[in-house]
Short mmCIF file of C-alpha atoms in Angstrom, two decimals:
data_model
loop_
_atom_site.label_atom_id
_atom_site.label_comp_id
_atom_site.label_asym_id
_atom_site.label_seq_id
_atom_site.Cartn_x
_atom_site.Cartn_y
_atom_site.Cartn_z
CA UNK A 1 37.18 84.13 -24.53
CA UNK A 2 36.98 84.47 -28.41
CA UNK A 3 38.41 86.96 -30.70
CA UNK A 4 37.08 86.05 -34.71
CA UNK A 5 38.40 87.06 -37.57
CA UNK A 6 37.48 87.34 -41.37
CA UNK A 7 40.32 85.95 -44.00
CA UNK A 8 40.19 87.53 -47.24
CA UNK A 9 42.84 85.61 -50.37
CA UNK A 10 42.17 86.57 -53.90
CA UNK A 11 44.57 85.07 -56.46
CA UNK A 12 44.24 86.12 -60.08
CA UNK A 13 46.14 85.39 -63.11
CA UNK A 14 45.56 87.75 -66.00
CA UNK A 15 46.44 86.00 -69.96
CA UNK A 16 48.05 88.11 -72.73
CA UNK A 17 45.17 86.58 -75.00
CA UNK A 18 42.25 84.08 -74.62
CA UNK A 19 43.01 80.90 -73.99
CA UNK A 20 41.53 77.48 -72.63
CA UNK A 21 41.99 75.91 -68.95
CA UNK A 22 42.03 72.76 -68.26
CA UNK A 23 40.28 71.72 -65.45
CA UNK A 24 42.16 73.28 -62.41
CA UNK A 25 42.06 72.05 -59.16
CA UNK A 26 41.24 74.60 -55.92
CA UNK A 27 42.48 73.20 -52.49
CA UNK A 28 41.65 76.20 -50.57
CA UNK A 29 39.06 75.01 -48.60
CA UNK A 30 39.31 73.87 -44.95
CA UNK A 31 40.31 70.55 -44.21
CA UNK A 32 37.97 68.03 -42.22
CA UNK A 33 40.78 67.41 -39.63
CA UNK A 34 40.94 71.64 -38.77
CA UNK A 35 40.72 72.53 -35.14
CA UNK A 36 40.30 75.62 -35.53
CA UNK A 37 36.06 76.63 -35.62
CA UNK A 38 34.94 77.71 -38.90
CA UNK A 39 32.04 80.14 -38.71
CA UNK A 40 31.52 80.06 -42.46
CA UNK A 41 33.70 80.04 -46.20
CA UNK A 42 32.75 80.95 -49.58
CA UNK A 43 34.26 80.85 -52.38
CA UNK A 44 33.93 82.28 -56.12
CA UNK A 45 35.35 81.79 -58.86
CA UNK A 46 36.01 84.31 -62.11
CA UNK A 47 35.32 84.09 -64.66
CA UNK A 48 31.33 83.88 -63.73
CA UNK A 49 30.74 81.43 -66.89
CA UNK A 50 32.19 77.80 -65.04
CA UNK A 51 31.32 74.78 -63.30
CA UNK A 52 32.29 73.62 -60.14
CA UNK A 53 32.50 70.19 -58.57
CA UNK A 54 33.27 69.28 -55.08
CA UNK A 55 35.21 66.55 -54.52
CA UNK A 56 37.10 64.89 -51.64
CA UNK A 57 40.65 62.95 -52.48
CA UNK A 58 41.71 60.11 -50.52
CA UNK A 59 43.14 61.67 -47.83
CA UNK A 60 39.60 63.75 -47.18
CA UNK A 61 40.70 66.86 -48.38
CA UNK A 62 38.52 69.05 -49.86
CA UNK A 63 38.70 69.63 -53.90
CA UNK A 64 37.13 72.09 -56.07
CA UNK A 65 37.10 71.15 -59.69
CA UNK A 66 36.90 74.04 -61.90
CA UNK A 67 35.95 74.09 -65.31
CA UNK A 68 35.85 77.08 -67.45
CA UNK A 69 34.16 75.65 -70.82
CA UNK A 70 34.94 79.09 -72.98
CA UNK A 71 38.08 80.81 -73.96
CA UNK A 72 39.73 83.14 -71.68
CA UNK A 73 41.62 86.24 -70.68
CA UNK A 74 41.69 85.57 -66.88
CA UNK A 75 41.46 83.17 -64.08
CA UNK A 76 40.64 84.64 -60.62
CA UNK A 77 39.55 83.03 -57.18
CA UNK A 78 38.33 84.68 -54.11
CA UNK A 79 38.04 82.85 -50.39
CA UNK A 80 36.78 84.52 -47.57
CA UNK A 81 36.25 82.86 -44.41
CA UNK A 82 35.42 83.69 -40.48
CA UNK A 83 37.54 81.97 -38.04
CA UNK A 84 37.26 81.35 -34.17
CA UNK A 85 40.32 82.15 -33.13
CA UNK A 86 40.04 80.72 -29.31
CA UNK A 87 43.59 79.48 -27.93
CA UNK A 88 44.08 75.82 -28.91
CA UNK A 89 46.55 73.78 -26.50
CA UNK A 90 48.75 71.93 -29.29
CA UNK A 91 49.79 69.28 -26.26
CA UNK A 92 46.06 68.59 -25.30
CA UNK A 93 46.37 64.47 -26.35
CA UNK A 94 47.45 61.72 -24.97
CA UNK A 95 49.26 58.55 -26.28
CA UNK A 96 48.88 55.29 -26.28
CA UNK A 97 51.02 53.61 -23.84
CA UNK A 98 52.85 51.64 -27.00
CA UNK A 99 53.98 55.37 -28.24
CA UNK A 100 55.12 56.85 -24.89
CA UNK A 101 58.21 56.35 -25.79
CA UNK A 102 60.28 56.89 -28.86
CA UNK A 103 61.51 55.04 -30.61
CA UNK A 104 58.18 53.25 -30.90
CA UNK A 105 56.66 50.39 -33.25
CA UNK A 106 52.66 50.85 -35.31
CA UNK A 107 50.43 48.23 -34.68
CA UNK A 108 50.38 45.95 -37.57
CA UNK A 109 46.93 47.09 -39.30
CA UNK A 110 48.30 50.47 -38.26
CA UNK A 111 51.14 49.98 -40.37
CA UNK A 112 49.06 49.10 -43.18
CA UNK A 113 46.85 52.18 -43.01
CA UNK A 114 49.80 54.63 -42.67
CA UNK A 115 52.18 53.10 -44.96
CA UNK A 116 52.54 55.78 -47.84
CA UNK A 117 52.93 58.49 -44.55
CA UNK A 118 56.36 55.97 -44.17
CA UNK A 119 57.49 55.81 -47.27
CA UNK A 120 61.14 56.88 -47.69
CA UNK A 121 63.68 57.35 -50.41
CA UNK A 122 67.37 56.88 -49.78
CA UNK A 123 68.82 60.05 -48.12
CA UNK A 124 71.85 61.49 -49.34
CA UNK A 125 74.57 62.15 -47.34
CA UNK A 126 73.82 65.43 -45.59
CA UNK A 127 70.80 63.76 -44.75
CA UNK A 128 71.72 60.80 -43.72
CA UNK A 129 74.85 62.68 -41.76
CA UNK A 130 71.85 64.89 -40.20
CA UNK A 131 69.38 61.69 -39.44
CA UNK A 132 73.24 59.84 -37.48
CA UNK A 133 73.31 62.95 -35.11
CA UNK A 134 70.09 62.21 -33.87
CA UNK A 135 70.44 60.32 -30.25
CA UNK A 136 69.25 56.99 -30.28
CA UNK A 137 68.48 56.95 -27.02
CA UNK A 138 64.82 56.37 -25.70
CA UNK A 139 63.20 59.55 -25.15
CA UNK A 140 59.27 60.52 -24.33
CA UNK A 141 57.75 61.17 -27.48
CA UNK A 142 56.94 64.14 -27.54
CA UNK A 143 59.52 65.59 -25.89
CA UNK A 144 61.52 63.70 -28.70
CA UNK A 145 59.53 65.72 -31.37
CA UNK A 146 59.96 69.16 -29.91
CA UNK A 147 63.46 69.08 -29.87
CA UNK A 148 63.88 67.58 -33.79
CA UNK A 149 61.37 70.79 -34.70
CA UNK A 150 63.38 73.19 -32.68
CA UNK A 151 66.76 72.10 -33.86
CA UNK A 152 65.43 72.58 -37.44
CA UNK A 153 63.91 75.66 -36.87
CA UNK A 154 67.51 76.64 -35.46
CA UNK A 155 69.23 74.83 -38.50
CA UNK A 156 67.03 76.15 -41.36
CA UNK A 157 67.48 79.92 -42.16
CA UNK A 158 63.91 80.74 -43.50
CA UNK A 159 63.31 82.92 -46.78
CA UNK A 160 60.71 83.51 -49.17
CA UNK A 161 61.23 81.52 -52.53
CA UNK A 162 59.60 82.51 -55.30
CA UNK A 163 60.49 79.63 -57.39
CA UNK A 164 57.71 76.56 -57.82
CA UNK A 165 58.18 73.50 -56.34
CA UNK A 166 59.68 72.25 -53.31
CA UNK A 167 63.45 71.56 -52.61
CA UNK A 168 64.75 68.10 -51.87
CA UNK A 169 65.51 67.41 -48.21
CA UNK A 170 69.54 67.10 -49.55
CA UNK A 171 68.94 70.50 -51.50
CA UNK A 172 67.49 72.59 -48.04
CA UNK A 173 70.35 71.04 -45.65
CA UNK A 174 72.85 71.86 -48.30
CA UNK A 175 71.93 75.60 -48.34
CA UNK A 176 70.89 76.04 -44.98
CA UNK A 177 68.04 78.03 -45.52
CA UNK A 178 64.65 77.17 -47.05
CA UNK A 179 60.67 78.50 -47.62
CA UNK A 180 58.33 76.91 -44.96
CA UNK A 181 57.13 74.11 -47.83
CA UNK A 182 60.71 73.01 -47.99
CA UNK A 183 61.12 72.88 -43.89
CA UNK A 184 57.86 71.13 -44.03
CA UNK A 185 59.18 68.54 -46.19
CA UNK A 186 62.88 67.86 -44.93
CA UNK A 187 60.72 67.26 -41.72
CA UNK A 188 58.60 64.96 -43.28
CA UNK A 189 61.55 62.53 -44.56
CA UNK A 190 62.98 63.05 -40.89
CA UNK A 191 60.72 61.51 -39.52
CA UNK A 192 59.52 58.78 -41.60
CA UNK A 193 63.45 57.98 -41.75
CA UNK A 194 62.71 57.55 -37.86
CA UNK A 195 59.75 55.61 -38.02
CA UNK A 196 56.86 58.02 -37.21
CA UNK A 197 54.78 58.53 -40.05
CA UNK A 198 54.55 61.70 -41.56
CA UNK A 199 52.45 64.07 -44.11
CA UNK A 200 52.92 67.13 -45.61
CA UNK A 201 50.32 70.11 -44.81
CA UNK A 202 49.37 73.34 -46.49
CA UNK A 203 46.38 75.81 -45.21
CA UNK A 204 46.54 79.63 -44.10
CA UNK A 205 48.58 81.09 -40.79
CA UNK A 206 47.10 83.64 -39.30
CA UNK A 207 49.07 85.66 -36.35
CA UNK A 208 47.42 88.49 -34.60
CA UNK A 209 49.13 90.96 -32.48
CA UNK A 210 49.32 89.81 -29.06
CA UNK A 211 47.31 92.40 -26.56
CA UNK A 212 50.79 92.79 -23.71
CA UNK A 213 54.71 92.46 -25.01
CA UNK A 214 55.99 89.52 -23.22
CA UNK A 215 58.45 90.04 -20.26
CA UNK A 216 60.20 87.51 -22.20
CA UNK A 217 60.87 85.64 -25.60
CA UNK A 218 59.96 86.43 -29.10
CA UNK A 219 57.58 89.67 -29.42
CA UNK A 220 55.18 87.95 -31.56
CA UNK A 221 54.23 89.34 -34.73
CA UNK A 222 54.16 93.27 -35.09
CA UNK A 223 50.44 93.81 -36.76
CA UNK A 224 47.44 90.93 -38.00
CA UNK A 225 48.61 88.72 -40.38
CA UNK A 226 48.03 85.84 -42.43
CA UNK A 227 49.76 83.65 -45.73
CA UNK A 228 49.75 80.68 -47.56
CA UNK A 229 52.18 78.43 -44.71
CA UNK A 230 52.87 74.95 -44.70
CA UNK A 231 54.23 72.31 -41.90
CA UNK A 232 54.43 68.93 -41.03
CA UNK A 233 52.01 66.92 -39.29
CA UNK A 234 52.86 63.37 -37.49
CA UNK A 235 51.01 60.74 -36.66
CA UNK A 236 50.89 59.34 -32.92
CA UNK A 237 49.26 56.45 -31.52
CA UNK A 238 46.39 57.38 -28.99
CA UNK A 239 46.71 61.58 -30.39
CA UNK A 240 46.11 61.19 -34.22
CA UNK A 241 47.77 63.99 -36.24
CA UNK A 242 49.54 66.39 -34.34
CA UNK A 243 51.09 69.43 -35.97
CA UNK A 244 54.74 70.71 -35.96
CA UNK A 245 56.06 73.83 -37.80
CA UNK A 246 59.75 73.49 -37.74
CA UNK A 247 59.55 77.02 -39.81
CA UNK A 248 59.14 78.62 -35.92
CA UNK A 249 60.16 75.48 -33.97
CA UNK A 250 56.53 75.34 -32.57
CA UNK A 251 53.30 72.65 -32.70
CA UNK A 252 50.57 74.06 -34.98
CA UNK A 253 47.79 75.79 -32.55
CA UNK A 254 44.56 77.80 -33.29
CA UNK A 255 46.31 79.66 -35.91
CA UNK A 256 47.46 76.90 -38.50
CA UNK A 257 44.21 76.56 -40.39
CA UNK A 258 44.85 73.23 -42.92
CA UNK A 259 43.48 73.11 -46.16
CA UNK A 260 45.35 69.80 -47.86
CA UNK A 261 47.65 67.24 -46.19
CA UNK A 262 49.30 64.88 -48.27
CA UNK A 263 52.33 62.01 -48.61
CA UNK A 264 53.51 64.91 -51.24
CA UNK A 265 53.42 68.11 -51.26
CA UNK A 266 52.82 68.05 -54.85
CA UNK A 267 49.07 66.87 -54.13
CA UNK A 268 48.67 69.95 -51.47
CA UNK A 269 49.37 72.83 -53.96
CA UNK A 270 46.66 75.86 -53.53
CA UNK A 271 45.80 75.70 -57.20
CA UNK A 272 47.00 73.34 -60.14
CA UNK A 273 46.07 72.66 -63.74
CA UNK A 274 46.61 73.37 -67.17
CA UNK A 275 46.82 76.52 -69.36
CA UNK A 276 47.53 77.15 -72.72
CA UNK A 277 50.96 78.78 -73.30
CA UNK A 278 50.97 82.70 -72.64
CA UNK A 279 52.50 85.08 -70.97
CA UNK A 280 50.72 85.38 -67.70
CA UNK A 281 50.67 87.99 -64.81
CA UNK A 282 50.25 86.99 -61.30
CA UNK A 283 48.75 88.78 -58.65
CA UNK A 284 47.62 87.72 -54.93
CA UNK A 285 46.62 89.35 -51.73
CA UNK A 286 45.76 88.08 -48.44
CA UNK A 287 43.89 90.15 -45.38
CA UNK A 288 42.91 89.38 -42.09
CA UNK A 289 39.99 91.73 -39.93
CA UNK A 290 38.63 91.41 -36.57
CA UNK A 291 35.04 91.01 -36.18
CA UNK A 292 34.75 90.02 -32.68
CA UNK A 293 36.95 90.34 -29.54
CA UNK A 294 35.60 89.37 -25.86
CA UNK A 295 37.01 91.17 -23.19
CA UNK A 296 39.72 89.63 -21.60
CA UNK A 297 42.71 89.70 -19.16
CA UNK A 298 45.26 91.41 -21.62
CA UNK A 299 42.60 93.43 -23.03
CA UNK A 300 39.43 94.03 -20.48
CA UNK A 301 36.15 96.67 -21.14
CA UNK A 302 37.13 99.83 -22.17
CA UNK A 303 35.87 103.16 -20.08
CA UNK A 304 32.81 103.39 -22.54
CA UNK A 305 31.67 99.81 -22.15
CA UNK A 306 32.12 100.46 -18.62
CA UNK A 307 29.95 103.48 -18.52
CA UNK A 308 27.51 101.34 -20.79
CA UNK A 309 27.85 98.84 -17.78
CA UNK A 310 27.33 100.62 -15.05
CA UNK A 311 24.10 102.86 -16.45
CA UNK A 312 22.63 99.58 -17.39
CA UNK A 313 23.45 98.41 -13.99
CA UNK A 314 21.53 101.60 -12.47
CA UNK A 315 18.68 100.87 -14.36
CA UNK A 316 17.71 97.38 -13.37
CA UNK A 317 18.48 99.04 -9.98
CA UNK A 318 15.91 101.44 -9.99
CA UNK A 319 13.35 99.09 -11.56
#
C-alpha cells in the first residue's frame, strides 16, 4: 500500500537594487539518513547565470553551494520532489541490551564519536528546575523518551515565530510557548543534560488527510499539507537515530522528511549566506499533490475501477 506525493517549495527574495551574494548555502536536499523513499528531487536555482557545488558537511548532510558571480536583483530557489509515503513504524528498532534501560552509559569509543551530540552548557534555573522534576528512577528507554516528548508537547504552547533564530532552552520554558525549532532545541539540551546524545533536525512535514475520522483522538490534519518543521533526533545504542517531535508529542514517521541534522541548529538553516545591504522582500510557498494512491482498507476501488475490473474479468473469461 503506497500513496506518493509531489512537494513543491519555492523561496524567493526580491532586492530593491542589484547587489552581490556571497556564496549561500542550500540545505534543502534530503538527508542520507531519510526513511522515507525518494522517487526523485530537483532543484534550480534563479538567477539562471550561477554555479553550483555539491558538497556534504561532516555530519553527511547534503550542501549546495551557490554562487551567483554577477550583480543582482533577486535570489530564488525551487525544490520539487516525489515522496513514497508508505506508513513507517517509528518503534521498528531494537536496542542494545546496555541501552534497555535508562539511565544508560555509551560505550567508550561511542562516547568519542558522539561527543559534540553531548555537549551541554549550564542550564539556568527553569531548566535546571525542569531537568530536577524528571524521575530518576530506571525506566525502559523508550518508554522513558515518550513520556519527556509528550510532557513537552503538553508544556510548550506552539506558535509560529517569525523572528530568526532559535530561542534558548531558558527563553522557551520561560514563555511557555515556542516555534517547533525552539521545541526541537529545548529537547535537545534535555536530553544531553540526561546523557543521551542528541541533534537538532530540520527537513519538510508533510500530513495528508487521513481517508476515515478516528473513533478516537486527534482528527488529524483537515486537508494535505506540508512546511519547513524541525525536531529532535536521539541517538540509541543498537537503533541509531530515532526521531522525536515534542512539537506533537510523537516519534518522527514516514512524514518527517530530514534535510540537515546538526549539534546546532544554526548549521541546519534552509538557506544562509551573505547579501549586500537592501531592503529585501520575502516570499515562500510550499504544496503538496498526490500522484499515486493504491487502494486500500480506508479507501478501496471505486464503482468505476470496479466496473473496469469486472469487464476485464469477463474478458479473459470468454477467451
Amino acid at each position: 500500500m503506497a500513496i506518493r506525493v509531489a512537494l513543491h517549495h519555492r523561496t524567493q527574495y526580491q532586492y530593491d537594487r542589484p547587489v552581490n551574494l556571497g556564496p549561500q548555502i542550500v540545505r534543502l536536499r534530503p538527508a542520507p539518513h531519510c526513511r522515507t523513499p525518494i522517487l526523485s528531487y530537483s532543484l534550480r536555482i534563479d538567477p539562471s547565470e550561477h554555479f553550483i557545488n555539491w558538497q556534504q558537511d561532516p555530519q553527511s548532510n547534503y550542501l549546495a553551494r551557490i554562487v551567483v558571480p554577477e550583480r543582482t536583483r533577486k535570489f530564488g530557489v525551487e525544490v520539487s520532489l516525489v515522496a513514497d509515503m508508505t506508513v513507517i513504524n517509528p518503534f521498528d528498532f531494537f536496542l542494545d541490551p546496555t541501552a534497555e534501560i535508562w539511565p544508560f552509559a555509551y560505550d567508550d569509543w561511542l562516547s568519542r564519536e558522539v561527543a559534540p551530540f553531548l555537549r551541554i552548557t549550564p542550564p539556568g534555573p527553569r531548566v535546571a528546575s525542569w531537568l530536577e522534576s524528571v524521575p530518576g528512577t530506571p525506566m525502559q528507554t523508550t518508554n522513558f523518551l515518550v513520556s519527556l516528548n509528550q510532557r513537552l508537547s503538553n508544556e510548550i504552547r506552539y506558535l509560529i515565530r517569525m523572528e530568526p533564530g532559535v530561542q534558548s532552552p531558558e527563553e522557551t520554558l520561560s514563555n511557555g510557548s515556542g516555534s517547533c525549532r525552539d521545541s526541537a532545541w529545548l529537547l535537545c539540551h534535555i536530553l544531553r543534560h540526561l546523557g543521551v546524545a542528541a541533534r537538532f533536525c530540520s527537513g519538510y512535514l508533510v500530513q495528508l488527510k487521513p481517508d476515515e475520522k478516528p473513533l478516537d483522538g486527534p482528527a488529524g490534519a483537515a486537508a494535505d499539507f506540508t512546511d519547513l518543521h524541525a525536531w529532535t533526533e536521539a541517538y540509541l545504542p543498537g537503533a541509531g537515530w530515532v526521531g522525536l517531535d515534542p512539537t506533537s508529542g510523537l516519534f518522527a514517521g514516514e512524514g518527517h522528511i530530514p534535510v540537515a541534522a546538526t549539534p546546532d541548529p544554526q548549521s541546519a538553516a534552509p538557506i544562509s549566506g551573505g547579501v549586500e545591504h537592501a531592503e529585501v522582500s520575502f516570499d515562500v510557498s510550499m504544496t503538496v499533490t498526490r500522484l499515486h494512491e493504491d487502494p486500500r482498507v480506508t479507501k478501496p476501488y471505486s464503482d468505476e475501477q470496479w466496473t473496469r475490473i469486472e469487464t476485464l474479468g469477463r474478458e479473459i473469461d470468454r477467451e
